[in-house]
mmCIF file of C-alpha atoms and ligand atoms in Angstrom:
data_model
loop_
_atom_site.group_PDB
_atom_site.id
_atom_site.type_symbol
_atom_site.label_atom_id
_atom_site.label_comp_id
_atom_site.label_asym_id
_atom_site.label_seq_id
_atom_site.Cartn_x
_atom_site.Cartn_y
_atom_site.Cartn_z
ATOM 1 C CA MET C 1 182.649 232.298 210.370
ATOM 2 C CA ALA C 2 185.722 229.932 210.372
ATOM 3 C CA ARG C 3 189.216 232.094 209.888
ATOM 4 C CA LYS C 4 189.702 230.288 206.508
ATOM 5 C CA SER C 5 186.378 231.813 205.297
ATOM 6 C CA PHE C 6 187.825 232.960 202.124
ATOM 7 C CA ASP C 7 190.970 232.460 200.206
ATOM 8 C CA LYS C 8 192.338 235.903 199.728
ATOM 9 C CA ALA C 9 194.440 234.808 196.842
ATOM 10 C CA HIS C 10 191.315 234.690 194.532
ATOM 11 C CA PHE C 11 190.575 238.567 195.507
ATOM 12 C CA LEU C 12 193.413 240.075 193.392
ATOM 13 C CA HIS C 13 195.653 242.753 194.995
ATOM 14 C CA ILE C 14 193.345 243.002 198.361
ATOM 15 C CA ASP C 15 196.354 242.456 200.550
ATOM 16 C CA ARG C 16 195.610 242.852 204.465
ATOM 17 C CA HIS C 17 198.337 245.222 204.968
ATOM 18 C CA LYS C 18 198.107 247.593 201.558
ATOM 19 C CA HIS C 19 194.527 247.649 201.294
ATOM 20 C CA ARG C 20 193.345 247.452 205.010
ATOM 21 C CA LYS C 21 189.685 248.783 204.497
ATOM 22 C CA GLU C 22 189.050 246.545 201.619
ATOM 23 C CA TYR C 23 190.175 243.458 203.485
ATOM 24 C CA LYS C 24 188.032 244.489 206.783
ATOM 25 C CA ARG C 25 185.076 245.121 204.934
ATOM 26 C CA LEU C 26 185.681 241.630 203.057
ATOM 27 C CA LYS C 27 186.440 239.716 206.256
ATOM 28 C CA LYS C 28 183.125 241.280 207.908
ATOM 29 C CA LEU C 29 181.035 240.272 204.794
ATOM 30 C CA PHE C 30 182.199 236.581 205.187
ATOM 31 C CA ARG C 31 181.923 236.613 208.798
ATOM 32 C CA ASP C 32 178.327 238.152 209.039
ATOM 33 C CA ASN C 33 177.465 235.376 205.969
ATOM 34 C CA ALA C 34 175.938 238.649 204.437
ATOM 35 C CA TYR C 35 173.764 238.255 201.582
ATOM 36 C CA LEU C 36 172.682 235.016 201.853
ATOM 37 C CA VAL C 37 169.402 234.416 200.117
ATOM 38 C CA ASN C 38 166.720 232.162 202.163
ATOM 39 C CA PRO C 39 164.624 230.656 199.597
ATOM 40 C CA ASN C 40 161.620 229.826 201.772
ATOM 41 C CA GLU C 41 161.647 233.594 202.726
ATOM 42 C CA ALA C 42 160.447 236.036 200.367
ATOM 43 C CA VAL C 43 162.538 239.255 199.839
ATOM 44 C CA ARG C 44 161.111 242.092 202.064
ATOM 45 C CA ASN C 45 161.660 244.774 198.841
ATOM 46 C CA LYS C 46 158.235 244.392 197.017
ATOM 47 C CA GLN C 47 160.076 245.874 193.639
ATOM 48 C CA LEU C 48 162.022 242.592 193.842
ATOM 49 C CA LEU C 49 159.425 240.077 194.753
ATOM 50 C CA LYS C 50 158.951 239.225 190.892
ATOM 51 C CA TYR C 51 162.633 238.120 190.661
ATOM 52 C CA TRP C 52 162.398 236.354 193.641
ATOM 53 C CA ARG C 53 159.606 234.449 192.589
ATOM 54 C CA THR C 54 161.687 233.079 189.293
ATOM 55 C CA ARG C 55 164.969 232.865 191.281
ATOM 56 C CA SER C 56 165.696 229.414 189.933
ATOM 57 C CA LEU C 57 165.775 231.314 186.339
ATOM 58 C CA LEU C 58 168.802 233.221 187.736
ATOM 59 C CA PHE C 59 170.457 230.432 189.492
ATOM 60 C CA SER C 60 169.110 226.942 189.236
ATOM 61 C CA LYS C 61 170.919 225.741 192.424
ATOM 62 C CA ILE C 62 169.173 228.655 194.592
ATOM 63 C CA ASN C 63 166.828 226.469 196.281
ATOM 64 C CA ASP C 64 169.495 223.895 197.223
ATOM 65 C CA CYS C 65 172.788 225.531 197.555
ATOM 66 C CA PRO C 66 173.835 228.889 199.194
ATOM 67 C CA ILE C 67 173.664 231.536 197.020
ATOM 68 C CA TYR C 68 174.088 235.451 197.689
ATOM 69 C CA MET C 69 172.366 238.383 196.124
ATOM 70 C CA THR C 70 172.289 242.013 196.840
ATOM 71 C CA ASP C 71 169.436 244.168 196.104
ATOM 72 C CA GLU C 72 170.941 245.465 192.476
ATOM 73 C CA LEU C 73 171.689 241.772 191.616
ATOM 74 C CA TRP C 74 168.203 240.379 191.799
ATOM 75 C CA PHE C 75 167.539 242.587 188.546
ATOM 76 C CA SER C 76 170.641 242.553 187.015
ATOM 77 C CA VAL C 77 172.339 239.152 187.253
ATOM 78 C CA THR C 78 172.334 237.431 183.998
ATOM 79 C CA PRO C 79 169.761 234.343 183.799
ATOM 80 C CA GLU C 80 171.471 231.143 183.893
ATOM 81 C CA LEU C 81 170.235 229.842 180.634
ATOM 82 C CA ILE C 82 171.696 232.901 178.903
ATOM 83 C CA ALA C 83 174.745 232.800 180.686
ATOM 84 C CA LYS C 84 175.447 228.976 179.808
ATOM 85 C CA PHE C 85 174.347 229.968 176.250
ATOM 86 C CA LEU C 86 177.050 232.476 175.964
ATOM 87 C CA ALA C 87 179.598 230.049 177.462
ATOM 88 C CA LYS C 88 179.408 227.455 175.056
ATOM 89 C CA PHE C 89 178.718 229.947 171.923
ATOM 90 C CA ILE C 90 182.546 231.391 172.905
ATOM 91 C CA ARG C 91 183.783 227.955 173.263
ATOM 92 C CA ALA C 92 182.446 226.759 169.869
ATOM 93 C CA CYS C 93 183.978 230.128 168.296
ATOM 94 C CA LEU C 94 187.252 229.941 170.138
ATOM 95 C CA PRO C 95 187.989 226.218 170.963
ATOM 96 C CA GLU C 96 191.467 226.744 172.027
ATOM 97 C CA ALA C 97 190.727 229.721 174.231
ATOM 98 C CA THR C 98 191.491 229.362 178.118
ATOM 99 C CA LYS C 99 191.534 232.704 179.777
ATOM 100 C CA VAL C 100 188.568 234.903 179.586
ATOM 101 C CA MET C 101 187.336 237.820 181.150
ATOM 102 C CA ASP C 102 183.852 239.062 182.700
ATOM 103 C CA VAL C 103 184.245 242.753 183.248
ATOM 104 C CA PHE C 104 181.011 243.912 185.701
ATOM 105 C CA CYS C 105 180.926 240.627 186.686
ATOM 106 C CA GLY C 106 178.171 241.235 189.321
ATOM 107 C CA GLY C 107 177.013 238.375 191.173
ATOM 108 C CA GLY C 108 178.807 236.054 189.114
ATOM 109 C CA GLY C 109 175.982 234.408 186.691
ATOM 110 C CA ASN C 110 178.361 234.866 183.848
ATOM 111 C CA THR C 111 181.424 234.272 185.613
ATOM 112 C CA ILE C 112 180.149 230.650 186.646
ATOM 113 C CA GLN C 113 179.227 229.606 183.525
ATOM 114 C CA LEU C 114 182.588 230.675 181.905
ATOM 115 C CA ALA C 115 184.291 229.071 184.970
ATOM 116 C CA LYS C 116 182.623 225.919 184.070
ATOM 117 C CA THR C 117 183.600 226.474 180.459
ATOM 118 C CA PHE C 118 187.183 227.824 180.802
ATOM 119 C CA PRO C 119 190.024 227.208 183.030
ATOM 120 C CA THR C 120 190.684 231.147 184.180
ATOM 121 C CA VAL C 121 188.205 233.602 184.364
ATOM 122 C CA TYR C 122 188.860 237.084 185.862
ATOM 123 C CA GLY C 123 186.124 238.826 187.218
ATOM 124 C CA ILE C 124 186.005 242.694 187.717
ATOM 125 C CA ASP C 125 183.222 244.748 189.622
ATOM 126 C CA ALA C 126 183.299 248.199 191.337
ATOM 127 C CA SER C 127 180.939 246.526 194.120
ATOM 128 C CA LEU C 128 183.122 244.820 196.753
ATOM 129 C CA GLU C 129 179.638 243.581 198.044
ATOM 130 C CA HIS C 130 179.129 242.016 194.401
ATOM 131 C CA LEU C 131 182.701 240.291 194.253
ATOM 132 C CA TYR C 132 182.110 238.711 197.492
ATOM 133 C CA CYS C 133 178.649 237.495 196.118
ATOM 134 C CA THR C 134 180.462 236.342 192.806
ATOM 135 C CA TYR C 135 182.931 234.225 194.942
ATOM 136 C CA ARG C 136 180.377 232.864 197.367
ATOM 137 C CA ASN C 137 178.194 231.927 194.240
ATOM 138 C CA ALA C 138 181.290 229.938 192.265
ATOM 139 C CA ARG C 139 181.834 228.192 195.815
ATOM 140 C CA ALA C 140 178.218 226.619 195.597
ATOM 141 C CA TYR C 141 178.807 226.070 191.840
ATOM 142 C CA ASP C 142 182.354 224.314 192.581
ATOM 143 C CA VAL C 143 184.147 226.598 190.408
ATOM 144 C CA ALA C 144 185.616 228.864 192.924
ATOM 145 C CA ASP C 145 189.226 227.955 192.161
ATOM 146 C CA ARG C 146 188.968 228.917 188.594
ATOM 147 C CA ILE C 147 188.154 232.609 189.185
ATOM 148 C CA TRP C 148 190.237 235.795 190.172
ATOM 149 C CA LEU C 149 188.617 238.516 191.247
ATOM 150 C CA LYS C 150 189.753 242.455 191.048
ATOM 151 C CA HIS C 151 187.997 245.019 192.901
ATOM 152 C CA GLY C 152 187.686 248.588 191.269
ATOM 153 C CA SER C 153 186.147 250.697 188.259
ATOM 154 C CA TRP C 154 186.882 249.368 185.001
ATOM 155 C CA GLN C 155 187.849 252.966 183.679
ATOM 156 C CA HIS C 156 190.551 252.905 186.169
ATOM 157 C CA ILE C 157 191.650 249.501 185.387
ATOM 158 C CA ALA C 158 191.515 249.610 181.842
ATOM 159 C CA ALA C 159 193.906 252.778 182.117
ATOM 160 C CA LYS C 160 196.612 250.902 184.222
ATOM 161 C CA GLY C 161 196.612 248.389 181.078
ATOM 162 C CA ARG C 162 197.744 245.661 183.186
ATOM 163 C CA PHE C 163 195.048 243.079 181.952
ATOM 164 C CA ALA C 164 196.402 243.739 178.388
ATOM 165 C CA LYS C 165 199.592 241.784 179.184
ATOM 166 C CA LEU C 166 197.919 238.293 180.289
ATOM 167 C CA GLY C 167 197.191 237.011 176.936
ATOM 168 C CA ILE C 168 193.056 237.001 177.393
ATOM 169 C CA ASP C 169 191.364 235.127 174.590
ATOM 170 C CA CYS C 170 188.188 237.040 175.278
ATOM 171 C CA VAL C 171 186.779 239.845 177.247
ATOM 172 C CA PHE C 172 182.925 239.685 177.735
ATOM 173 C CA GLY C 173 181.155 242.559 179.707
ATOM 174 C CA SER C 174 177.261 242.891 181.159
ATOM 175 C CA PRO C 175 177.540 246.790 181.862
ATOM 176 C CA PRO C 176 174.927 248.507 183.518
ATOM 177 C CA TRP C 177 171.830 249.511 181.581
ATOM 178 C CA GLY C 178 170.898 252.601 183.852
ATOM 179 C CA GLY C 179 168.353 250.188 185.895
ATOM 180 C CA PRO C 180 164.526 248.908 184.622
ATOM 181 C CA ASP C 181 163.745 252.170 182.631
ATOM 182 C CA TYR C 182 166.334 251.110 179.824
ATOM 183 C CA LEU C 183 163.174 250.520 177.792
ATOM 184 C CA ALA C 184 161.483 253.787 178.374
ATOM 185 C CA SER C 185 162.602 255.043 175.142
ATOM 186 C CA LYS C 186 162.017 253.346 171.488
ATOM 187 C CA SER C 187 165.998 253.440 171.047
ATOM 188 C CA TYR C 188 168.392 252.647 173.850
ATOM 189 C CA ASP C 189 171.424 255.687 173.576
ATOM 190 C CA LEU C 190 174.325 253.656 173.827
ATOM 191 C CA GLU C 191 176.552 256.568 173.900
ATOM 192 C CA ALA C 192 174.671 258.540 176.512
ATOM 193 C CA ALA C 193 172.811 255.845 178.739
ATOM 194 C CA LEU C 194 175.464 252.984 178.785
ATOM 195 C CA GLN C 195 177.454 253.080 182.204
ATOM 196 C CA PRO C 196 180.309 253.517 182.914
ATOM 197 C CA MET C 197 181.042 255.044 179.458
ATOM 198 C CA GLY C 198 179.650 255.233 175.891
ATOM 199 C CA ILE C 199 180.044 252.496 173.520
ATOM 200 C CA THR C 200 182.566 253.796 171.668
ATOM 201 C CA GLU C 201 184.836 254.236 174.416
ATOM 202 C CA MET C 202 183.620 251.016 176.062
ATOM 203 C CA LEU C 203 184.695 249.109 173.122
ATOM 204 C CA ALA C 204 188.192 250.662 172.968
ATOM 205 C CA THR C 205 188.878 249.732 176.806
ATOM 206 C CA PHE C 206 187.867 246.172 175.923
ATOM 207 C CA LEU C 207 189.606 245.899 172.760
ATOM 208 C CA SER C 208 192.788 247.008 174.439
ATOM 209 C CA VAL C 209 192.496 243.576 176.642
ATOM 210 C CA SER C 210 191.867 241.226 173.654
ATOM 211 C CA SER C 211 190.682 241.263 170.087
ATOM 212 C CA ASN C 212 187.890 238.956 171.094
ATOM 213 C CA VAL C 213 184.748 241.050 172.756
ATOM 214 C CA ILE C 214 181.400 240.442 173.523
ATOM 215 C CA LEU C 215 178.952 243.210 175.242
ATOM 216 C CA PHE C 216 175.476 242.517 176.050
ATOM 217 C CA LEU C 217 173.413 245.055 175.495
ATOM 218 C CA PRO C 218 169.792 246.088 175.758
ATOM 219 C CA ARG C 219 167.232 244.778 173.031
ATOM 220 C CA ASN C 220 166.209 248.461 172.124
ATOM 221 C CA SER C 221 169.975 249.266 171.529
ATOM 222 C CA ASN C 222 170.738 251.866 168.722
ATOM 223 C CA LEU C 223 172.224 249.636 165.912
ATOM 224 C CA ASP C 224 173.567 252.591 164.246
ATOM 225 C CA GLN C 225 175.671 253.683 167.091
ATOM 226 C CA ILE C 226 177.258 250.209 167.109
ATOM 227 C CA SER C 227 178.334 250.427 163.469
ATOM 228 C CA ARG C 228 179.658 254.019 164.087
ATOM 229 C CA ALA C 229 181.702 252.526 167.094
ATOM 230 C CA THR C 230 182.980 249.508 164.989
ATOM 231 C CA ARG C 231 184.246 251.795 162.346
ATOM 232 C CA SER C 232 185.864 254.446 164.205
ATOM 233 C CA LEU C 233 187.777 251.587 166.031
ATOM 234 C CA LEU C 234 188.436 249.065 163.525
ATOM 235 C CA GLY C 235 188.087 250.910 160.331
ATOM 236 C CA PRO C 236 185.690 250.522 157.404
ATOM 237 C CA SER C 237 185.877 247.166 157.150
ATOM 238 C CA GLY C 238 185.419 246.511 160.701
ATOM 239 C CA GLN C 239 182.690 244.238 161.345
ATOM 240 C CA CYS C 240 180.312 243.146 164.421
ATOM 241 C CA ARG C 241 177.889 240.325 164.814
ATOM 242 C CA VAL C 242 174.749 241.306 166.884
ATOM 243 C CA VAL C 243 172.714 238.364 168.295
ATOM 244 C CA TYR C 244 169.457 238.723 169.881
ATOM 245 C CA VAL C 245 168.882 236.439 172.693
ATOM 246 C CA LYS C 246 165.164 235.254 173.309
ATOM 247 C CA THR C 247 163.995 233.154 176.418
ATOM 248 C CA ASN C 248 160.139 232.398 176.790
ATOM 249 C CA GLY C 249 159.164 234.082 173.469
ATOM 250 C CA TYR C 250 160.940 237.638 175.117
ATOM 251 C CA THR C 251 163.859 239.098 173.742
ATOM 252 C CA LYS C 252 166.258 239.681 176.699
ATOM 253 C CA GLY C 253 168.746 241.719 175.158
ATOM 254 C CA LEU C 254 171.732 241.386 172.517
ATOM 255 C CA LEU C 255 175.083 240.032 171.962
ATOM 256 C CA CYS C 256 177.383 242.508 170.072
ATOM 257 C CA MET C 257 180.535 240.732 169.278
ATOM 258 C CA TRP C 258 183.980 241.765 167.540
ATOM 259 C CA GLY C 259 186.684 239.635 166.347
ATOM 260 C CA ALA C 260 187.196 237.587 163.595
ATOM 261 C CA ALA C 261 186.526 234.371 165.166
ATOM 262 C CA LEU C 262 183.253 235.576 166.854
ATOM 263 C CA VAL C 263 182.311 237.534 163.695
ATOM 264 C CA SER C 264 182.594 235.056 160.871
ATOM 265 C CA PRO C 265 183.544 231.490 162.606
ATOM 266 C CA LYS C 266 184.735 228.717 160.590
ATOM 267 C CA GLU C 267 181.842 226.616 161.236
ATOM 268 C CA GLU C 268 178.264 227.800 162.790
ATOM 269 C CA GLN C 269 178.146 227.257 166.273
ATOM 270 C CA PRO C 270 175.087 225.073 166.633
ATOM 271 C CA ASN C 271 177.063 222.650 164.619
ATOM 272 C CA VAL C 272 180.272 222.624 166.883
ATOM 273 C CA GLY C 273 180.947 220.044 169.639
ATOM 274 C CA SER C 274 178.926 217.191 171.195
ATOM 275 C CA ASP C 275 175.152 217.531 171.364
ATOM 276 C CA ASP C 276 175.589 218.389 174.736
ATOM 277 C CA GLU C 277 178.096 221.173 174.494
ATOM 278 C CA ARG C 278 176.093 222.725 171.629
ATOM 279 C CA PRO C 279 174.520 226.048 172.480
ATOM 280 C CA HIS C 280 171.304 225.189 172.680
ATOM 281 C CA GLY C 281 168.558 227.135 170.484
ATOM 282 C CA GLN C 282 167.805 228.286 167.074
ATOM 283 C CA ALA C 283 169.247 230.929 165.080
ATOM 284 C CA GLU C 284 167.916 232.699 162.145
ATOM 285 C CA GLU C 285 170.487 234.792 160.570
ATOM 286 C CA SER C 286 170.467 238.053 158.191
ATOM 287 C CA GLN C 287 173.149 240.726 157.118
ATOM 288 C CA ASP C 288 172.120 244.253 157.220
ATOM 289 C CA GLU C 289 172.011 246.083 154.032
ATOM 290 C CA ARG C 290 175.506 247.392 154.196
ATOM 291 C CA GLY C 291 176.966 244.249 155.305
ATOM 292 C CA LYS C 292 178.596 245.577 158.109
ATOM 293 C CA LYS C 293 176.628 244.022 160.944
ATOM 294 C CA VAL C 294 175.389 240.391 160.748
ATOM 295 C CA LEU C 295 172.124 240.217 162.697
ATOM 296 C CA VAL C 296 171.186 236.777 164.023
ATOM 297 C CA ASN C 297 167.973 236.200 166.311
ATOM 298 C CA TYR C 298 168.878 233.028 168.844
ATOM 299 C CA ASP C 299 165.747 231.749 170.637
ATOM 300 C CA LEU C 300 167.121 229.556 173.570
ATOM 301 C CA ASP C 301 163.635 227.729 173.491
ATOM 302 C CA GLY C 302 163.685 226.818 169.870
HETATM 303 C C1 SAM W 401 174.513 244.155 185.008
HETATM 304 S S1 SAM W 401 175.484 244.038 186.518
HETATM 305 C C2 SAM W 401 176.478 242.518 185.958
HETATM 306 C C3 SAM W 401 175.473 241.141 186.114
HETATM 307 C C4 SAM W 401 176.622 240.141 185.874
HETATM 308 N N1 SAM W 401 176.823 240.022 184.600
HETATM 309 C C5 SAM W 401 175.966 238.998 186.839
HETATM 310 O O1 SAM W 401 175.565 238.026 185.885
HETATM 311 O O2 SAM W 401 176.077 238.748 187.812
HETATM 312 C C6 SAM W 401 176.421 245.295 186.144
HETATM 313 C C7 SAM W 401 177.660 245.519 187.398
HETATM 314 O O3 SAM W 401 178.427 246.211 186.864
HETATM 315 C C8 SAM W 401 179.039 246.756 188.091
HETATM 316 N N2 SAM W 401 179.752 247.968 188.073
HETATM 317 C C9 SAM W 401 179.196 249.239 187.867
HETATM 318 N N3 SAM W 401 179.923 250.436 187.122
HETATM 319 C C10 SAM W 401 181.139 249.970 187.275
HETATM 320 C C11 SAM W 401 182.291 250.265 187.146
HETATM 321 N N4 SAM W 401 182.519 251.265 186.503
HETATM 322 N N5 SAM W 401 183.571 249.525 186.836
HETATM 323 C C12 SAM W 401 183.386 248.094 187.290
HETATM 324 N N6 SAM W 401 182.020 247.516 187.570
HETATM 325 C C13 SAM W 401 180.870 248.550 187.415
HETATM 326 C C14 SAM W 401 177.912 246.786 189.123
HETATM 327 O O4 SAM W 401 178.485 246.859 190.414
HETATM 328 C C15 SAM W 401 177.103 245.531 188.512
HETATM 329 O O5 SAM W 401 177.655 244.650 189.528
#
């Protein structure tokens, strides 16, 4: 691989001298062209076959452009349709926004669509391999120059408070749900099962970066825990908007939103922007009995 295989300026603070080990690992990943997907050869791991077969739902360019995936990314990347919807939704609510953050950026499913919509996107992940995949995939989508990647665990990064000073307009996160077993119980315990911290602590760390927060959570999430976390951090009048996202008639997860512009936008999102720029889909909205959560069903096939 050529010497200029990656632009290290995009990997924040991975300095050749200060962080020798990380730098070397990153260089080796680039040199080996590690994790490149071969669209003509099925993945060896049988458990991942179903994801490989529907690979173009994850990245529509996967059959034509170099896309990079670790085993974990096959089942954790946000499908492109949802990532696109989310990026347009944020822009419709926050038309002036320029800087957004994707905590737990994984293989870049969300980072890429955010970078297609906003000029500056910060991506954070505890896995150097995943950050490398995000960068590579962003190159395939021609948006690598808009992204800045930080390696480390969110707990440590949030505690340092550096991102709080950057004027980030919206912070998004798709935290690990604990693998495909997340549906094993009827109600997903957002305090005990969500990684790397429970919903209240996670929301607090996100709110320390921006007042506009979005989390992508399991579809069976315990909504009372969301209400409690909201009130404990934002007071009794705090509000959260919960958007159920459906594709192919199947609810993929829910988007939980905090911040005035996201919870009570001046105009309803589907009517904002040109036809091309509108978040695509049908929304049904209702208030819960206490009026604290705005529940929305969003069917992307509608
Ligand atoms: C569900 S995946 C995110 C998928 C991503 N939105 C995408 O579309 O590719 C969760 C990610 O969180 C990362 N992660 C897990 N624990 C973390 C931590 N403590 N701090 C930062 N990232 C973490 C994992 O490495 C994984 O890439």
